[in-house]
PDB file of C-alpha atoms in Angstrom:
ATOM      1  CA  UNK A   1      20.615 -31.968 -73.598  1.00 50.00           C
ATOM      2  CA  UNK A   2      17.841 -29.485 -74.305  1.00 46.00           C
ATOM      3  CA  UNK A   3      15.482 -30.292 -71.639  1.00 52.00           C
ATOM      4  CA  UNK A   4      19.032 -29.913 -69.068  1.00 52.00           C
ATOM      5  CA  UNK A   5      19.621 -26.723 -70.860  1.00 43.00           C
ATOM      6  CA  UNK A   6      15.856 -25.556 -70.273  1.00 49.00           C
ATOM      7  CA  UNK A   7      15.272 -26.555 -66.691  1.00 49.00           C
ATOM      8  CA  UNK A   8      19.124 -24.965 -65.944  1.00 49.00           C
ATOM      9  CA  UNK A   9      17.583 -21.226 -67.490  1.00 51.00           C
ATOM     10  CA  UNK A  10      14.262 -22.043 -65.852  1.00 47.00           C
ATOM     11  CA  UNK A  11      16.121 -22.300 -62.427  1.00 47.00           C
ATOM     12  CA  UNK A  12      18.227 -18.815 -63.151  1.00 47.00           C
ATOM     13  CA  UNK A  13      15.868 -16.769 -63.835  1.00 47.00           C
ATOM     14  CA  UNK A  14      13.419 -18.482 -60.697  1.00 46.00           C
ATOM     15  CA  UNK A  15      16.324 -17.704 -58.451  1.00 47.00           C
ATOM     16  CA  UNK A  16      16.446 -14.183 -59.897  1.00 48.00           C
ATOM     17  CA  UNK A  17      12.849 -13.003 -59.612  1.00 47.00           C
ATOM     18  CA  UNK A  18      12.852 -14.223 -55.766  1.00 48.00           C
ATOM     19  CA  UNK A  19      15.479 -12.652 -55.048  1.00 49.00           C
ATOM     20  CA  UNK A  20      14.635  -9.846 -56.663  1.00 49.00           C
ATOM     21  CA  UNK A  21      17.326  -9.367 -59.308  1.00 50.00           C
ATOM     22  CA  UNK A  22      15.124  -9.951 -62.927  1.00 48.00           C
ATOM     23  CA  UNK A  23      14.657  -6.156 -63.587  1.00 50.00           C
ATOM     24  CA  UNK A  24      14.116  -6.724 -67.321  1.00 53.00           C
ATOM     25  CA  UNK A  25      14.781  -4.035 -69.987  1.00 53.00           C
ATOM     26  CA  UNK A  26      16.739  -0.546 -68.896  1.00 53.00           C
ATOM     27  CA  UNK A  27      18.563  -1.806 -65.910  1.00 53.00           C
ATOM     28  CA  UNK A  28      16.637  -1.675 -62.389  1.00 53.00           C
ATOM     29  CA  UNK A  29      12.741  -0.050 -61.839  1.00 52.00           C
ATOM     30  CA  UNK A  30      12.738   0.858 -65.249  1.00 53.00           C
ATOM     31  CA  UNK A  31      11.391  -1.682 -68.208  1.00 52.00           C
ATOM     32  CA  UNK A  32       8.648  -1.999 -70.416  1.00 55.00           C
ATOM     33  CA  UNK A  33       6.235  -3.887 -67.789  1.00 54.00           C
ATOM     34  CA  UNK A  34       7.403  -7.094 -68.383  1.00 57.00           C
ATOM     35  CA  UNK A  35       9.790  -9.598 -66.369  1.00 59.00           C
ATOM     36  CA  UNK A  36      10.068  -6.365 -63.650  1.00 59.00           C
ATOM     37  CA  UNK A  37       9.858  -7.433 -59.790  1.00 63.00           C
ATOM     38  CA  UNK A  38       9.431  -4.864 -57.638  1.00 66.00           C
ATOM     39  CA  UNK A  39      11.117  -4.874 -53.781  1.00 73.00           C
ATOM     40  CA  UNK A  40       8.634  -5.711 -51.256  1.00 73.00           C
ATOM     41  CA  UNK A  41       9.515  -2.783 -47.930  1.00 80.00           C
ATOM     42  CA  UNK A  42       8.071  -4.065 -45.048  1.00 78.00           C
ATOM     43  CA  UNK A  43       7.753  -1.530 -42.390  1.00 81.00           C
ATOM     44  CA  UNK A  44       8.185  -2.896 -39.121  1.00 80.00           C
ATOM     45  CA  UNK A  45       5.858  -2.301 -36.015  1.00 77.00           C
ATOM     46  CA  UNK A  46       7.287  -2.036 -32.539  1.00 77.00           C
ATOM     47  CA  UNK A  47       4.058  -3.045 -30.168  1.00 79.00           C
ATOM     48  CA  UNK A  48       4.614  -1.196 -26.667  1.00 82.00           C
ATOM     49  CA  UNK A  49       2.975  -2.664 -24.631  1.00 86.00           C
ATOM     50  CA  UNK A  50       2.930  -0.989 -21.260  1.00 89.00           C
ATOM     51  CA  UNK A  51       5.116  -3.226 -18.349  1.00 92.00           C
ATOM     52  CA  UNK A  52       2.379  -3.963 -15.939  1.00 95.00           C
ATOM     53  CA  UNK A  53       2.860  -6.310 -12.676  1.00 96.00           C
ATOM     54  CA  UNK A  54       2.857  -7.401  -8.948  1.00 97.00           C
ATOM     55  CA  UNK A  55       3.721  -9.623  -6.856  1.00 96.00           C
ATOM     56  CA  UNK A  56       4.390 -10.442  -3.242  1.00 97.00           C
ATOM     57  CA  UNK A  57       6.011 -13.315  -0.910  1.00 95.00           C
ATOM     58  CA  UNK A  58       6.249 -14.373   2.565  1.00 97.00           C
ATOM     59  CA  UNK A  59       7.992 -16.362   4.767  1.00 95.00           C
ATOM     60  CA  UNK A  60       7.100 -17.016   8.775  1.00 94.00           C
ATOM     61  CA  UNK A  61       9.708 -20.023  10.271  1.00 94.00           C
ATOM     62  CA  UNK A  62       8.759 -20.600  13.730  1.00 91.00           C
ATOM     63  CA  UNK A  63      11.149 -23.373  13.983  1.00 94.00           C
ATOM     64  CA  UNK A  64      14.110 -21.377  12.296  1.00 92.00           C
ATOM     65  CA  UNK A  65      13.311 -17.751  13.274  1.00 90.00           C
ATOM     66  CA  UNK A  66      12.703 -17.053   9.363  1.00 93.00           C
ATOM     67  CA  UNK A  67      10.458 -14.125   8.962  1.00 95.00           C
ATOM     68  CA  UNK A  68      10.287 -11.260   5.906  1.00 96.00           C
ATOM     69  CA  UNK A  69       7.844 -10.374   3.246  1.00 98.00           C
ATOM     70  CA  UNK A  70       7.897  -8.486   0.396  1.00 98.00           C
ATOM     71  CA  UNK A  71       5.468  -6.618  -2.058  1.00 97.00           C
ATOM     72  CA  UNK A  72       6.164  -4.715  -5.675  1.00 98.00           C
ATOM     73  CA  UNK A  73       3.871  -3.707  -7.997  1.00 98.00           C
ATOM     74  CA  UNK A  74       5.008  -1.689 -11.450  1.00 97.00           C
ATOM     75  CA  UNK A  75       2.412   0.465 -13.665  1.00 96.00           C
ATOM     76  CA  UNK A  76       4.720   1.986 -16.328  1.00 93.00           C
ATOM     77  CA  UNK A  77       7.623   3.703 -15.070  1.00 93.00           C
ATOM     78  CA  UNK A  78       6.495   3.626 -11.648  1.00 97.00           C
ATOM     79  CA  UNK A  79       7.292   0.761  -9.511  1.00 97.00           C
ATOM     80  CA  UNK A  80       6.665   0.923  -5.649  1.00 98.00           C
ATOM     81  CA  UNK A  81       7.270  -1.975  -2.626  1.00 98.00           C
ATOM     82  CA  UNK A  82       8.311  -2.627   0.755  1.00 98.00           C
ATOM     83  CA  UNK A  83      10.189  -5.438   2.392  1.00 97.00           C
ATOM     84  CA  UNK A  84      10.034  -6.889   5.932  1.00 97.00           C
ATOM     85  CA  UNK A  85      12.655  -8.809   7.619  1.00 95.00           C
ATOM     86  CA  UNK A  86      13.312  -9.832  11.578  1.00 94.00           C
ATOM     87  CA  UNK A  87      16.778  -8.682  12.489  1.00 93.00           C
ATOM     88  CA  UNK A  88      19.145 -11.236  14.243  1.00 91.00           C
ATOM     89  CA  UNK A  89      18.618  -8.673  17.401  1.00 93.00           C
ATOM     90  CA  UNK A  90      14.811  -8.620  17.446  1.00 92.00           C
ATOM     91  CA  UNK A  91      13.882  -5.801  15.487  1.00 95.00           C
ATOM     92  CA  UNK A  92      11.415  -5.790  12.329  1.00 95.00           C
ATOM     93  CA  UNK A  93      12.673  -3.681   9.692  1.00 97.00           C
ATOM     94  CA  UNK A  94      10.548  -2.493   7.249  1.00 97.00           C
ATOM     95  CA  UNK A  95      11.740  -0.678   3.700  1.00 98.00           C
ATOM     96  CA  UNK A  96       9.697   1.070   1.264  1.00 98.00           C
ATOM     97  CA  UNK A  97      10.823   2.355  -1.922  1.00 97.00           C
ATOM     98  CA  UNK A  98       9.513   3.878  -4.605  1.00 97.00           C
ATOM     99  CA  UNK A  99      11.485   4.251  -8.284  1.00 94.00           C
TER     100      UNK A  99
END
């Protein structure tokens, strides 16, 4: 009965100190050095990391009339590209934007 009595205190007061609940004598921070577990503050770091890409695609169907392209490349908060695609009536239009 002892040794169930023992490993049953043993267990509390584990389960205290991790979770950070054993503050010892004088209520929370305060004590006399012993059986006092401090919270760990983690301060959390946001990495930035600056959005960076480009890309580009193509397609030229002779047997299917298919044809457009495209290009866009972003460096921060600038991202510029331009677009190519054969109208039903012939004509090649071309965008370019810039945001």
């Amino acid at each position: 009965m002892f040794s169930i009595v023992s490993i049953t205190s043993f267990l509390v007061v584990v389960v205290a100190v991790v979770n950070g609940q054993f503050y010892g004598h004088g209520g929370p921070g305060y004590g006399h050095g012993h059986g006092v577990v401090a919270p760990v503050i983690a301060k959390a770091v946001d990495h930035y990391a600056v959005p960076r890409y480009q890309y580009s695609y193509g397609v030229d169907d002779h047997y299917t009339g298919d044809r457009k392209s495209a290009h866009e490349s972003r460096d921060g908060d600038v991202t510029k590209g331009s677009y190519q695609l054969l109208q039903p009536d012939g004509i090649l239009r071309t965008v370019n934007y810039v945001a």
